[in-house]
mmCIF file of C-alpha atoms in Angstrom:
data_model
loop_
_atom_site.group_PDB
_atom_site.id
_atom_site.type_symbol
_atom_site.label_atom_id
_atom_site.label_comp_id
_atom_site.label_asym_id
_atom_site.label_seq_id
_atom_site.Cartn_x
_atom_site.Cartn_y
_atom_site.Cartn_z
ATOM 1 C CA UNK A 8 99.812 94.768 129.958
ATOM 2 C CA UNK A 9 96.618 94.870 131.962
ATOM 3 C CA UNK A 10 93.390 96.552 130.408
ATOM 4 C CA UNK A 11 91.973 99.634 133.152
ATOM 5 C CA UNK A 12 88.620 100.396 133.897
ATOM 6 C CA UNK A 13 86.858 103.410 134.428
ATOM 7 C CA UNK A 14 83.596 104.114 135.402
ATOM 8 C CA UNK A 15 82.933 108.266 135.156
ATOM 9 C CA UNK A 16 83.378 111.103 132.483
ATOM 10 C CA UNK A 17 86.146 110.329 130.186
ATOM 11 C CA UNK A 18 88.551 113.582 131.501
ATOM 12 C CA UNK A 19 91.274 111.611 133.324
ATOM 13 C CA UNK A 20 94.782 112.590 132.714
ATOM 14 C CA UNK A 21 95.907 109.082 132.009
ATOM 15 C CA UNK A 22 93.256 108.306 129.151
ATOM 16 C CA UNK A 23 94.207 108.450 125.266
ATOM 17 C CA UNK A 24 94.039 111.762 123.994
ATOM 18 C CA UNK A 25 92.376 111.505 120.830
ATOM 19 C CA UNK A 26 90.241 114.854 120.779
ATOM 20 C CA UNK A 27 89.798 114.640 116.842
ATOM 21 C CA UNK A 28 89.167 111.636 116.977
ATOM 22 C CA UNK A 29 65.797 79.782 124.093
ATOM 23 C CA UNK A 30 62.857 78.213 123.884
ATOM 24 C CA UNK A 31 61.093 75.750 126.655
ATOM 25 C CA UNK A 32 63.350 72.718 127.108
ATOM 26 C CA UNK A 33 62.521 69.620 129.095
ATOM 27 C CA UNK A 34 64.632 67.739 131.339
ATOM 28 C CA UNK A 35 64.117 63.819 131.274
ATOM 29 C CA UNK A 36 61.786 63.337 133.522
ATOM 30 C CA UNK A 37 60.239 66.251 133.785
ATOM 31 C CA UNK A 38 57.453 68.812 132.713
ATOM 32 C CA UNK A 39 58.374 71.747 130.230
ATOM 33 C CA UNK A 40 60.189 74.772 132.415
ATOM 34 C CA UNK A 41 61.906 77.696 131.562
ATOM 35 C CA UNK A 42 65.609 77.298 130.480
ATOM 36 C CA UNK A 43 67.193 79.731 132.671
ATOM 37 C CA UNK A 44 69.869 81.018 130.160
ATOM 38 C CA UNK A 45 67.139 82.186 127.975
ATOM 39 C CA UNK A 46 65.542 83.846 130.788
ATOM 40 C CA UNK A 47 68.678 85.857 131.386
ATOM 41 C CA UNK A 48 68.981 87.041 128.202
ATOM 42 C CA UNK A 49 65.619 88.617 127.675
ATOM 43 C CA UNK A 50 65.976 90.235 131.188
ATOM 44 C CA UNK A 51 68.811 91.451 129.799
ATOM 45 C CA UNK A 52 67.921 92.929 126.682
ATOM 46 C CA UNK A 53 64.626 93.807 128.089
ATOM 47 C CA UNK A 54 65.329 95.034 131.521
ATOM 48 C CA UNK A 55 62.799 93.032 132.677
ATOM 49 C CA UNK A 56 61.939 88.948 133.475
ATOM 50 C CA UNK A 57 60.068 87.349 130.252
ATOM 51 C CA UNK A 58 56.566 87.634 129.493
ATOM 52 C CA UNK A 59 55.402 84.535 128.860
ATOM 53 C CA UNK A 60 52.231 84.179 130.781
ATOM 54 C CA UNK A 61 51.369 87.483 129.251
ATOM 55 C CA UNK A 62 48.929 87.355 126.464
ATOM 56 C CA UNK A 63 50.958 88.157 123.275
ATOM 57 C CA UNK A 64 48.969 91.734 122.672
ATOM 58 C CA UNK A 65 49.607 92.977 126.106
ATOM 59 C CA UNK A 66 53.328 91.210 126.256
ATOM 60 C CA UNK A 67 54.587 93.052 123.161
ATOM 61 C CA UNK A 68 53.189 96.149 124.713
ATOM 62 C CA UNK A 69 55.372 95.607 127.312
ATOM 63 C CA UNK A 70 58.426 94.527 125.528
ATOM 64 C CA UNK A 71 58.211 98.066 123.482
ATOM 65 C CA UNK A 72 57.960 99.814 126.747
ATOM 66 C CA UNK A 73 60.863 97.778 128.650
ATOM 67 C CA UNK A 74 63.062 98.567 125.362
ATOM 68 C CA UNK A 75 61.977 102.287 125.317
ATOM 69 C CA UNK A 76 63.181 102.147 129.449
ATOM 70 C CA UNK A 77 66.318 100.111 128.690
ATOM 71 C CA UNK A 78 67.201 102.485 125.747
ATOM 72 C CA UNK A 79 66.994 104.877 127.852
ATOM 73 C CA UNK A 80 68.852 103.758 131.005
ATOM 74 C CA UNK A 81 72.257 102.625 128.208
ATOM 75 C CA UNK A 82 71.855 106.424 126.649
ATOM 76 C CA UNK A 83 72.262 107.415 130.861
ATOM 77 C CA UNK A 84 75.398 104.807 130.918
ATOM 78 C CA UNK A 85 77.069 105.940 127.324
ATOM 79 C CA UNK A 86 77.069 110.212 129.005
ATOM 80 C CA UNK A 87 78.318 108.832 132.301
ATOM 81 C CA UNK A 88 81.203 107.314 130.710
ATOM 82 C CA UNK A 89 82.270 109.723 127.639
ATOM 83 C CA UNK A 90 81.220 113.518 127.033
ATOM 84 C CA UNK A 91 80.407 113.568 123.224
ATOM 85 C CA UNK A 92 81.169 117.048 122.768
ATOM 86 C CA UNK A 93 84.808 116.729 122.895
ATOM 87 C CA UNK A 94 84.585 114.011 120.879
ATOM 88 C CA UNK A 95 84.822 114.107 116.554
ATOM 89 C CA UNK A 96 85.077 110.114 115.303
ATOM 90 C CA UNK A 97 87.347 109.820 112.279
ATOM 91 C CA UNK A 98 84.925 107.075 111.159
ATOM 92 C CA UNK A 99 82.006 104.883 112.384
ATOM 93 C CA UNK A 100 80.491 101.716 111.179
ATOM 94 C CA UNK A 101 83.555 100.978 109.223
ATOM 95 C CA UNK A 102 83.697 97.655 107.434
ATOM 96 C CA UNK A 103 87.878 96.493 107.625
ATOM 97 C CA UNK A 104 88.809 92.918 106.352
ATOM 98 C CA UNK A 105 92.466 91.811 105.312
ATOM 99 C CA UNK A 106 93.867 88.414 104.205
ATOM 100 C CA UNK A 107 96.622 86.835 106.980
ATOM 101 C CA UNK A 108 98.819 83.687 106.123
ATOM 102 C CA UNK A 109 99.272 83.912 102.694
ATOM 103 C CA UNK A 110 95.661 84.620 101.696
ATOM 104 C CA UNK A 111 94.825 81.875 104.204
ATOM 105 C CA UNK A 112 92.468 83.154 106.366
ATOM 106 C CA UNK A 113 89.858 86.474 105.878
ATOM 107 C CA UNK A 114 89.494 88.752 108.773
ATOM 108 C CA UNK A 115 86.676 90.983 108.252
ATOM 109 C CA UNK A 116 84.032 92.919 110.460
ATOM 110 C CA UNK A 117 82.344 96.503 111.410
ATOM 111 C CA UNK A 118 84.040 98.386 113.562
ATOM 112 C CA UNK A 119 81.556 100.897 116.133
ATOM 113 C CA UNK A 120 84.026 103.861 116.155
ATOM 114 C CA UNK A 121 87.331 104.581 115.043
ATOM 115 C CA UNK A 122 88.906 107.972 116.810
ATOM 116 C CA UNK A 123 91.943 109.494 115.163
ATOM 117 C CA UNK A 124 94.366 111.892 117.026
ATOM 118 C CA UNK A 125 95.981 114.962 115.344
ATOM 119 C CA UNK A 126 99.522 112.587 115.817
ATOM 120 C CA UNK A 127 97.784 110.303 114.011
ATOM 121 C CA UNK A 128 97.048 107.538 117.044
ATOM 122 C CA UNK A 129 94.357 105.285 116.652
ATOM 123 C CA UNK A 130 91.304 104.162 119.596
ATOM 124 C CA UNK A 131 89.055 101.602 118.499
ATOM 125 C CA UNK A 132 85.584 102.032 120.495
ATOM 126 C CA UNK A 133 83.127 99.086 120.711
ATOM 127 C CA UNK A 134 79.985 99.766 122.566
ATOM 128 C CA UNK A 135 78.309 96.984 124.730
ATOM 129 C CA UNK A 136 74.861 96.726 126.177
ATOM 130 C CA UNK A 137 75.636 94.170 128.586
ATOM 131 C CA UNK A 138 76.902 94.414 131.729
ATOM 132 C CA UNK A 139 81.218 94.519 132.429
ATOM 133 C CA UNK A 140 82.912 91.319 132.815
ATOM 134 C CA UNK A 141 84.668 90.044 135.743
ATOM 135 C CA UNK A 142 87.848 90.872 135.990
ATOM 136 C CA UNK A 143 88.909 86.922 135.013
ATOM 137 C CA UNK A 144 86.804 87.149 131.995
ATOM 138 C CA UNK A 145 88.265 90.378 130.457
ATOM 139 C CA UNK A 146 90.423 88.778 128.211
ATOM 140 C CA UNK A 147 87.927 87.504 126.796
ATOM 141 C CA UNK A 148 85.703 90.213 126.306
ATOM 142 C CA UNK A 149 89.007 92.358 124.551
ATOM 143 C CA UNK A 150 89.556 89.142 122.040
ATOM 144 C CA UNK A 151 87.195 90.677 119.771
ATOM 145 C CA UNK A 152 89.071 93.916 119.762
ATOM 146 C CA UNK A 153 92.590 92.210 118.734
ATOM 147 C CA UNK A 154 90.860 91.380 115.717
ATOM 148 C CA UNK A 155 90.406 95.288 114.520
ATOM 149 C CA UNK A 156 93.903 96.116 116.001
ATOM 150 C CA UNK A 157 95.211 93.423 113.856
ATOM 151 C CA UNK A 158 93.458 94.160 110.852
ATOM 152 C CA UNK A 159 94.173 97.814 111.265
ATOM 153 C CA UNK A 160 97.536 97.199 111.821
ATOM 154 C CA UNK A 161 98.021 94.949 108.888
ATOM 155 C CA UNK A 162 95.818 97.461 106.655
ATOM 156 C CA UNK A 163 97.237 100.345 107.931
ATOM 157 C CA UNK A 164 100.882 100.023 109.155
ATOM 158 C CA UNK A 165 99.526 101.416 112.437
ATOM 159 C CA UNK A 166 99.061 99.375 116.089
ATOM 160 C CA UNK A 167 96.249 100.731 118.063
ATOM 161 C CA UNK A 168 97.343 103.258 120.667
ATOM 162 C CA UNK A 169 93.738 101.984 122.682
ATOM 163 C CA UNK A 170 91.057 99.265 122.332
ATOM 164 C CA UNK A 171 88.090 100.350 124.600
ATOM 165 C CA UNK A 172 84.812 98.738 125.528
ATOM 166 C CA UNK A 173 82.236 101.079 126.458
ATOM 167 C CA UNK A 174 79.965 98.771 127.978
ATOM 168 C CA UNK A 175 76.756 101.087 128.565
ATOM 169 C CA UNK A 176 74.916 99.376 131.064
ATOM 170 C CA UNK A 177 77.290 99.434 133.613
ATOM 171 C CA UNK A 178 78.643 102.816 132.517
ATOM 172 C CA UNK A 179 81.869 101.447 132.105
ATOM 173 C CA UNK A 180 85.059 101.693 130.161
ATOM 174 C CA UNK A 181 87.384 99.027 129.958
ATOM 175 C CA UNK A 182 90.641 100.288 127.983
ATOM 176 C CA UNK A 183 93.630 98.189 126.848
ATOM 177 C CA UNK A 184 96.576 99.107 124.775
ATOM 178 C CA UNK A 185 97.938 95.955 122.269
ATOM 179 C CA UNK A 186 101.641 96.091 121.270
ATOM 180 C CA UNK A 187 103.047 94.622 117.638
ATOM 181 C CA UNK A 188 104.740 91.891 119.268
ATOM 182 C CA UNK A 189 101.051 90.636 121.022
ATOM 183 C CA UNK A 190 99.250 91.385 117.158
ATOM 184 C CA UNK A 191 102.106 89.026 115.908
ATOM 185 C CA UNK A 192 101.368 86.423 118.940
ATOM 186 C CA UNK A 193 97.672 86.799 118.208
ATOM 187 C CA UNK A 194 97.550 86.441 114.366
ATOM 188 C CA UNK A 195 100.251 83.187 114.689
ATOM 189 C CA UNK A 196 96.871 81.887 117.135
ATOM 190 C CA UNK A 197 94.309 83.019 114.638
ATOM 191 C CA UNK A 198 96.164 80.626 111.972
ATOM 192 C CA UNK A 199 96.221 78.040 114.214
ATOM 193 C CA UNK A 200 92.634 78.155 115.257
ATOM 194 C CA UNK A 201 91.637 78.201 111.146
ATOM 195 C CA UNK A 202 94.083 75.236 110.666
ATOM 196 C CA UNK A 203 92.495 73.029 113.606
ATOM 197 C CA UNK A 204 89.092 74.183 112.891
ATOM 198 C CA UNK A 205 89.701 72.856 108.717
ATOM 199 C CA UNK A 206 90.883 69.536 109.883
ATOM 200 C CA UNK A 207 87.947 68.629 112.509
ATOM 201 C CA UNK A 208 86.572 69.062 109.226
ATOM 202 C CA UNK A 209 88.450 67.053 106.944
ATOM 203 C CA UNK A 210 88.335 64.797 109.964
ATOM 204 C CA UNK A 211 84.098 65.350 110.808
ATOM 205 C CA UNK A 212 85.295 65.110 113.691
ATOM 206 C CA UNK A 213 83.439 67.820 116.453
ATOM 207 C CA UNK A 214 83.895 66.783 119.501
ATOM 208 C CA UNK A 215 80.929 67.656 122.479
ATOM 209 C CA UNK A 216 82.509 70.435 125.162
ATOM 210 C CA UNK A 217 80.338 69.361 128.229
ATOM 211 C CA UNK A 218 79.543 71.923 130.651
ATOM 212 C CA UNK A 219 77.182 72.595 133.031
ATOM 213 C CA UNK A 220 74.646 74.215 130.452
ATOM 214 C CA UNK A 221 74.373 70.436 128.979
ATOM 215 C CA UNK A 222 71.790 70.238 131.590
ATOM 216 C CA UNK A 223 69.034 72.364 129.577
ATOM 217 C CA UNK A 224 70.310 71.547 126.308
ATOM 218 C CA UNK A 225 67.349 69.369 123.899
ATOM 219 C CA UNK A 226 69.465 68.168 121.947
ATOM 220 C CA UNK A 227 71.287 65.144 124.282
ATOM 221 C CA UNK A 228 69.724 62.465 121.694
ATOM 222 C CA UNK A 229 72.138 63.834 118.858
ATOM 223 C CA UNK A 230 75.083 64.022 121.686
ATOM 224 C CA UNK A 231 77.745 61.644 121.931
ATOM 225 C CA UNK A 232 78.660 62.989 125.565
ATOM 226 C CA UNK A 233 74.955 61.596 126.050
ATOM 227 C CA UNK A 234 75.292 58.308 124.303
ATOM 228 C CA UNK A 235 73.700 59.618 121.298
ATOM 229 C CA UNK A 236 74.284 59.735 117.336
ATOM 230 C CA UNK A 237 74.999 62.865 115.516
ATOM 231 C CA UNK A 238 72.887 63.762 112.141
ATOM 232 C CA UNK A 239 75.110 62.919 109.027
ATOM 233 C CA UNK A 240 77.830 65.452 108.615
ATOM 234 C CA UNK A 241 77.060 67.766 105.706
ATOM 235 C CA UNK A 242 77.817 67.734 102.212
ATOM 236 C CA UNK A 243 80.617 70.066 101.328
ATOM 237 C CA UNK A 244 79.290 72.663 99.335
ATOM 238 C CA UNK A 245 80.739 75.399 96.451
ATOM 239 C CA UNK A 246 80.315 79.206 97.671
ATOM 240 C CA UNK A 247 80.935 81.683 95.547
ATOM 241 C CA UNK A 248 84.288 83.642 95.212
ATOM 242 C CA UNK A 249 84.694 87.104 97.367
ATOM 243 C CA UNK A 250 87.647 89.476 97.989
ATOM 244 C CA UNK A 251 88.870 91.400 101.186
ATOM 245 C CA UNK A 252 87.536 94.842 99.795
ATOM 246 C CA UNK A 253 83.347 93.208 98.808
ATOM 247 C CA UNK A 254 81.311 94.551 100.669
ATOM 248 C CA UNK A 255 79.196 91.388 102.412
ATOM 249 C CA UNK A 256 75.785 91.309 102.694
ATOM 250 C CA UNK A 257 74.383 92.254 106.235
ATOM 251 C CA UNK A 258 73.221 90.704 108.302
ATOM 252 C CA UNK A 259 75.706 88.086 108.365
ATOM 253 C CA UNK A 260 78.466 86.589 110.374
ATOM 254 C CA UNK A 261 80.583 89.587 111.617
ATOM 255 C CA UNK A 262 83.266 90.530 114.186
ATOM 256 C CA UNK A 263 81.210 92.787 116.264
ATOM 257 C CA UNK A 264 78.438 90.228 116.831
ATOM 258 C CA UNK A 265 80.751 88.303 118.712
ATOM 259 C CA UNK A 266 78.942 85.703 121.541
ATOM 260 C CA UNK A 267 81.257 86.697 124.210
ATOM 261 C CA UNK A 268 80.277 90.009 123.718
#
């Protein structure tokens, strides 16, 4: 199944009805510059290029008023995409967690909107402020999704009739409908993710994933890919006990702040 897109006023035929629903680095040999990637993301959350040769009164001045504009410009995005007046959420900002493989691993996170249908279908919305993916990188981008629709499903009894992305920027919807047989596929990879994750670190053994960001990174002296020596691995330590249905403390580590997001 292939996730759609659309970009206008959620009144298509086709769509779900649910009505009631970094800093400076320096490359060897070189004087400080800008690392590019942390460029882009200010211009991004901004909507405009950094401010550093702005004193800091005058910058933050500007920062405010490129938020304000950017706030602004996603608010124009979310109404080109969805018409809130036919719209009643069931729920919003609701925490879900569950246990999978035998108490083995805790899925747990906040999910932006949860729309109900009089049949009883379920849409889980996610808002973005980025910009849409490519079309190669959706996948991707929905992997944070599968995680409600599983947990739903496996709190619930209930797949998912839609996972959308609302990705306000863009004023774009990208929509994708899961099946029980994918949830199954994609918890069986979830397990298997936890188990080779627990014995790199049995193992302490994290191996480098070179890419082309490498080139910016400061940290090449600590990098075996480099030729350098990682800091001692980390004691293990005791945390405290917790259960599915506690309520963790925020902010913290969550679903919807995932990086490919």
């Amino acid at each position: 199944m292939s996730p759609s897109r659309t970009a206008s006023a959620d009144t298509s035929p086709s769509s779900v009805p649910l009505s009631g629903t970094g800093a400076d680095n320096a490359p060897a040999g070189g004087e400080l510059v800008r690392d590019p990637a942390a460029d882009a993301a200010e211009a991004d959350a901004t909507g405009q290029a950094t401010l550093i040769d702005i004193p800091d009164g005058e910058a933050e001045a500007a920062r405010i008023a490129a938020f304000l504009t950017s706030a602004r410009d996603l608010l124009g995005g979310y109404f080109a995409v969805e018409d809130p007046r036919r719209l009643e959420p069931a729920e919003r900002e609701t925490l879900i967690s569950t246990m999978i493989g035998d108490g083995e691993l805790l899925l747990r996170g906040y999910i932006d909107r949860l729309d109900i249908s009089p049949a009883g279908d379920l849409r889980v919305v996610d808002y973005k402020t980025g910009g849409a993916p490519r079309e190669a990188f959706e996948g991707r981008a929905l992997f944070q999704l599968k995680f409600y629709a599983l947990v739903l499903w496996r709190t619930r009894g209930v797949v998912p009739r839609a996972l959308r992305l609302l990705y306000l920027k863009d004023a774009e919807a990208l929509d994708y409908s899961p099946d029980q047989g994918e949830l199954e596929r994609f918890e069986r990879t979830l397990l298997a993710l936890s188990q080779a994750i627990e014995r790199a670190k049995q193992n302490e053994d994290f191996r480098p994933k070179p890419s082309r960001l490498c080139g910016w990174c400061s940290h090449q002296s600590r990098c075996p890919e480099f030729g350098g020596t990682p800091p001692p691995y980390p004691q293990t330590i005791t945390i405290a006990p917790f259960t599915p249905d506690t309520e963790p403390a925020r902010p913290g580590t969550l679903l919807r702040d995932d990086p490919l997001g």
